[in-house]
XYZ file of C-alpha atoms in Angstrom:
133
model
C 4.955 -17.509 41.741
C 3.759 -20.720 40.061
C 2.059 -18.681 37.352
C 5.063 -16.405 36.833
C 7.059 -19.300 36.155
C 4.557 -20.775 33.665
C 4.282 -17.392 31.817
C 8.109 -17.445 31.542
C 8.359 -20.918 30.128
C 5.578 -20.030 27.765
C 7.417 -16.986 26.739
C 10.782 -18.910 26.058
C 8.563 -21.572 23.816
C 7.205 -18.604 21.799
C 10.672 -17.035 21.360
C 11.968 -20.327 20.316
C 9.239 -21.033 17.600
C 9.810 -17.454 16.415
C 13.500 -18.006 15.813
C 12.893 -21.456 14.341
C 10.646 -19.589 11.643
C 13.054 -17.115 11.111
C 15.674 -19.682 10.421
C 13.374 -21.903 8.095
C 12.654 -18.722 6.102
C 16.222 -17.570 5.754
C 17.125 -21.240 4.786
C 14.240 -21.195 2.330
C 15.201 -17.883 0.734
C 18.963 -19.106 0.622
C 18.153 -22.357 -1.147
C 16.016 -20.548 -3.662
C 18.553 -18.004 -4.275
C 21.149 -20.608 -4.964
C 18.791 -22.220 -7.276
C 18.017 -18.994 -9.249
C 21.805 -18.520 -9.519
C 22.106 -22.163 -10.984
C 19.330 -21.569 -13.342
C 21.044 -18.261 -14.473
C 24.214 -20.137 -15.020
C 22.540 -22.923 -17.309
C 20.750 -19.946 -19.237
C 23.725 -18.000 -19.837
C 25.524 -21.384 -20.877
C 22.529 -22.090 -23.408
C 22.648 -18.632 -24.668
C 26.369 -18.870 -25.134
C 26.140 -22.042 -26.889
C 23.586 -20.493 -29.391
C 25.333 -17.376 -30.028
C 22.655 -15.101 -28.679
C 23.874 -11.756 -27.143
C 23.706 -12.126 -23.430
C 24.277 -8.459 -22.628
C 21.707 -7.150 -19.943
C 19.088 -4.668 -21.416
C 20.876 -1.694 -20.324
C 24.140 -2.484 -21.841
C 22.712 -2.946 -25.352
C 23.225 -0.194 -28.043
C 20.313 1.980 -28.391
C 18.575 1.577 -31.744
C 16.347 4.965 -31.034
C 16.896 7.834 -33.426
C 18.342 11.050 -31.821
C 15.352 13.507 -31.238
C 15.460 16.762 -33.226
C 14.852 20.065 -31.709
C 11.116 20.244 -33.035
C 10.240 16.886 -31.383
C 10.042 17.405 -27.614
C 6.925 15.088 -27.000
C 6.821 13.798 -23.497
C 7.099 10.027 -23.575
C 5.251 9.558 -20.227
C 2.091 11.298 -21.329
C -0.624 8.771 -21.552
C -3.239 9.017 -24.425
C -6.745 9.877 -22.831
C -8.740 8.655 -25.984
C -8.071 4.956 -25.272
C -7.868 4.595 -21.492
C -9.742 1.771 -20.027
C -9.610 0.335 -16.605
C -8.438 -3.330 -16.622
C -7.957 -5.791 -13.619
C -5.246 -8.544 -13.850
C -4.360 -11.115 -11.456
C -0.769 -10.882 -10.183
C 1.791 -13.539 -11.102
C 1.767 -14.898 -7.584
C -2.157 -15.238 -7.827
C -1.924 -16.966 -11.160
C 0.753 -19.469 -9.968
C -1.280 -20.294 -6.993
C -4.531 -20.660 -8.837
C -2.721 -23.461 -11.244
C -1.078 -24.914 -8.222
C -4.529 -25.213 -6.596
C -6.022 -26.827 -9.704
C -3.127 -29.528 -9.632
C -0.658 -28.120 -12.071
C 3.081 -29.184 -11.504
C 5.412 -26.611 -11.030
C 7.155 -27.020 -14.530
C 3.923 -26.480 -16.009
C 3.071 -23.531 -14.110
C 6.541 -21.894 -14.891
C 6.251 -22.571 -18.486
C 2.787 -21.269 -18.871
C 3.658 -18.060 -17.177
C 7.171 -17.728 -18.515
C 8.860 -17.603 -15.278
C 11.553 -19.592 -13.688
C 10.870 -22.808 -12.105
C 12.514 -21.415 -8.804
C 10.369 -18.514 -8.606
C 7.194 -20.573 -8.953
C 8.229 -22.971 -6.383
C 9.236 -20.133 -4.083
C 5.956 -18.506 -4.403
C 3.977 -21.638 -3.551
C 6.275 -22.620 -0.658
C 5.925 -19.055 0.792
C 2.360 -19.144 0.368
C 2.161 -22.739 2.104
C 4.306 -21.469 4.991
C 2.188 -18.423 5.555
C -1.110 -20.489 5.446
C 0.336 -22.957 7.930
C 1.344 -20.419 10.538
C -2.133 -18.810 10.611
């Protein structure tokens, strides 16, 4: 009976920890979303001030010439003469490498042309995952 009581208490503690972790992740993602929205507003304001076009890529007018009947080339066919296999690190891996080398989040974001919040979120999520293992 005592062991059953102990198992029940441990089960409740595990449930509580899981709920806390889920809550922390949710809060982290919500804060990151708010940061991204703020960065987007600042970018829109900056672009509006400089007079640049702020339409999304899908809304811009197409500059492609219409195809004629004789030109029915499939744009998705890869060229086979110059195919080479290359490996590249993901943005996440590059950010984590620079962070491990001691670079600041601002420097990392600038070098990889990504948002400050994006770099910070990747680092925080990696630290959270590393700490939970």
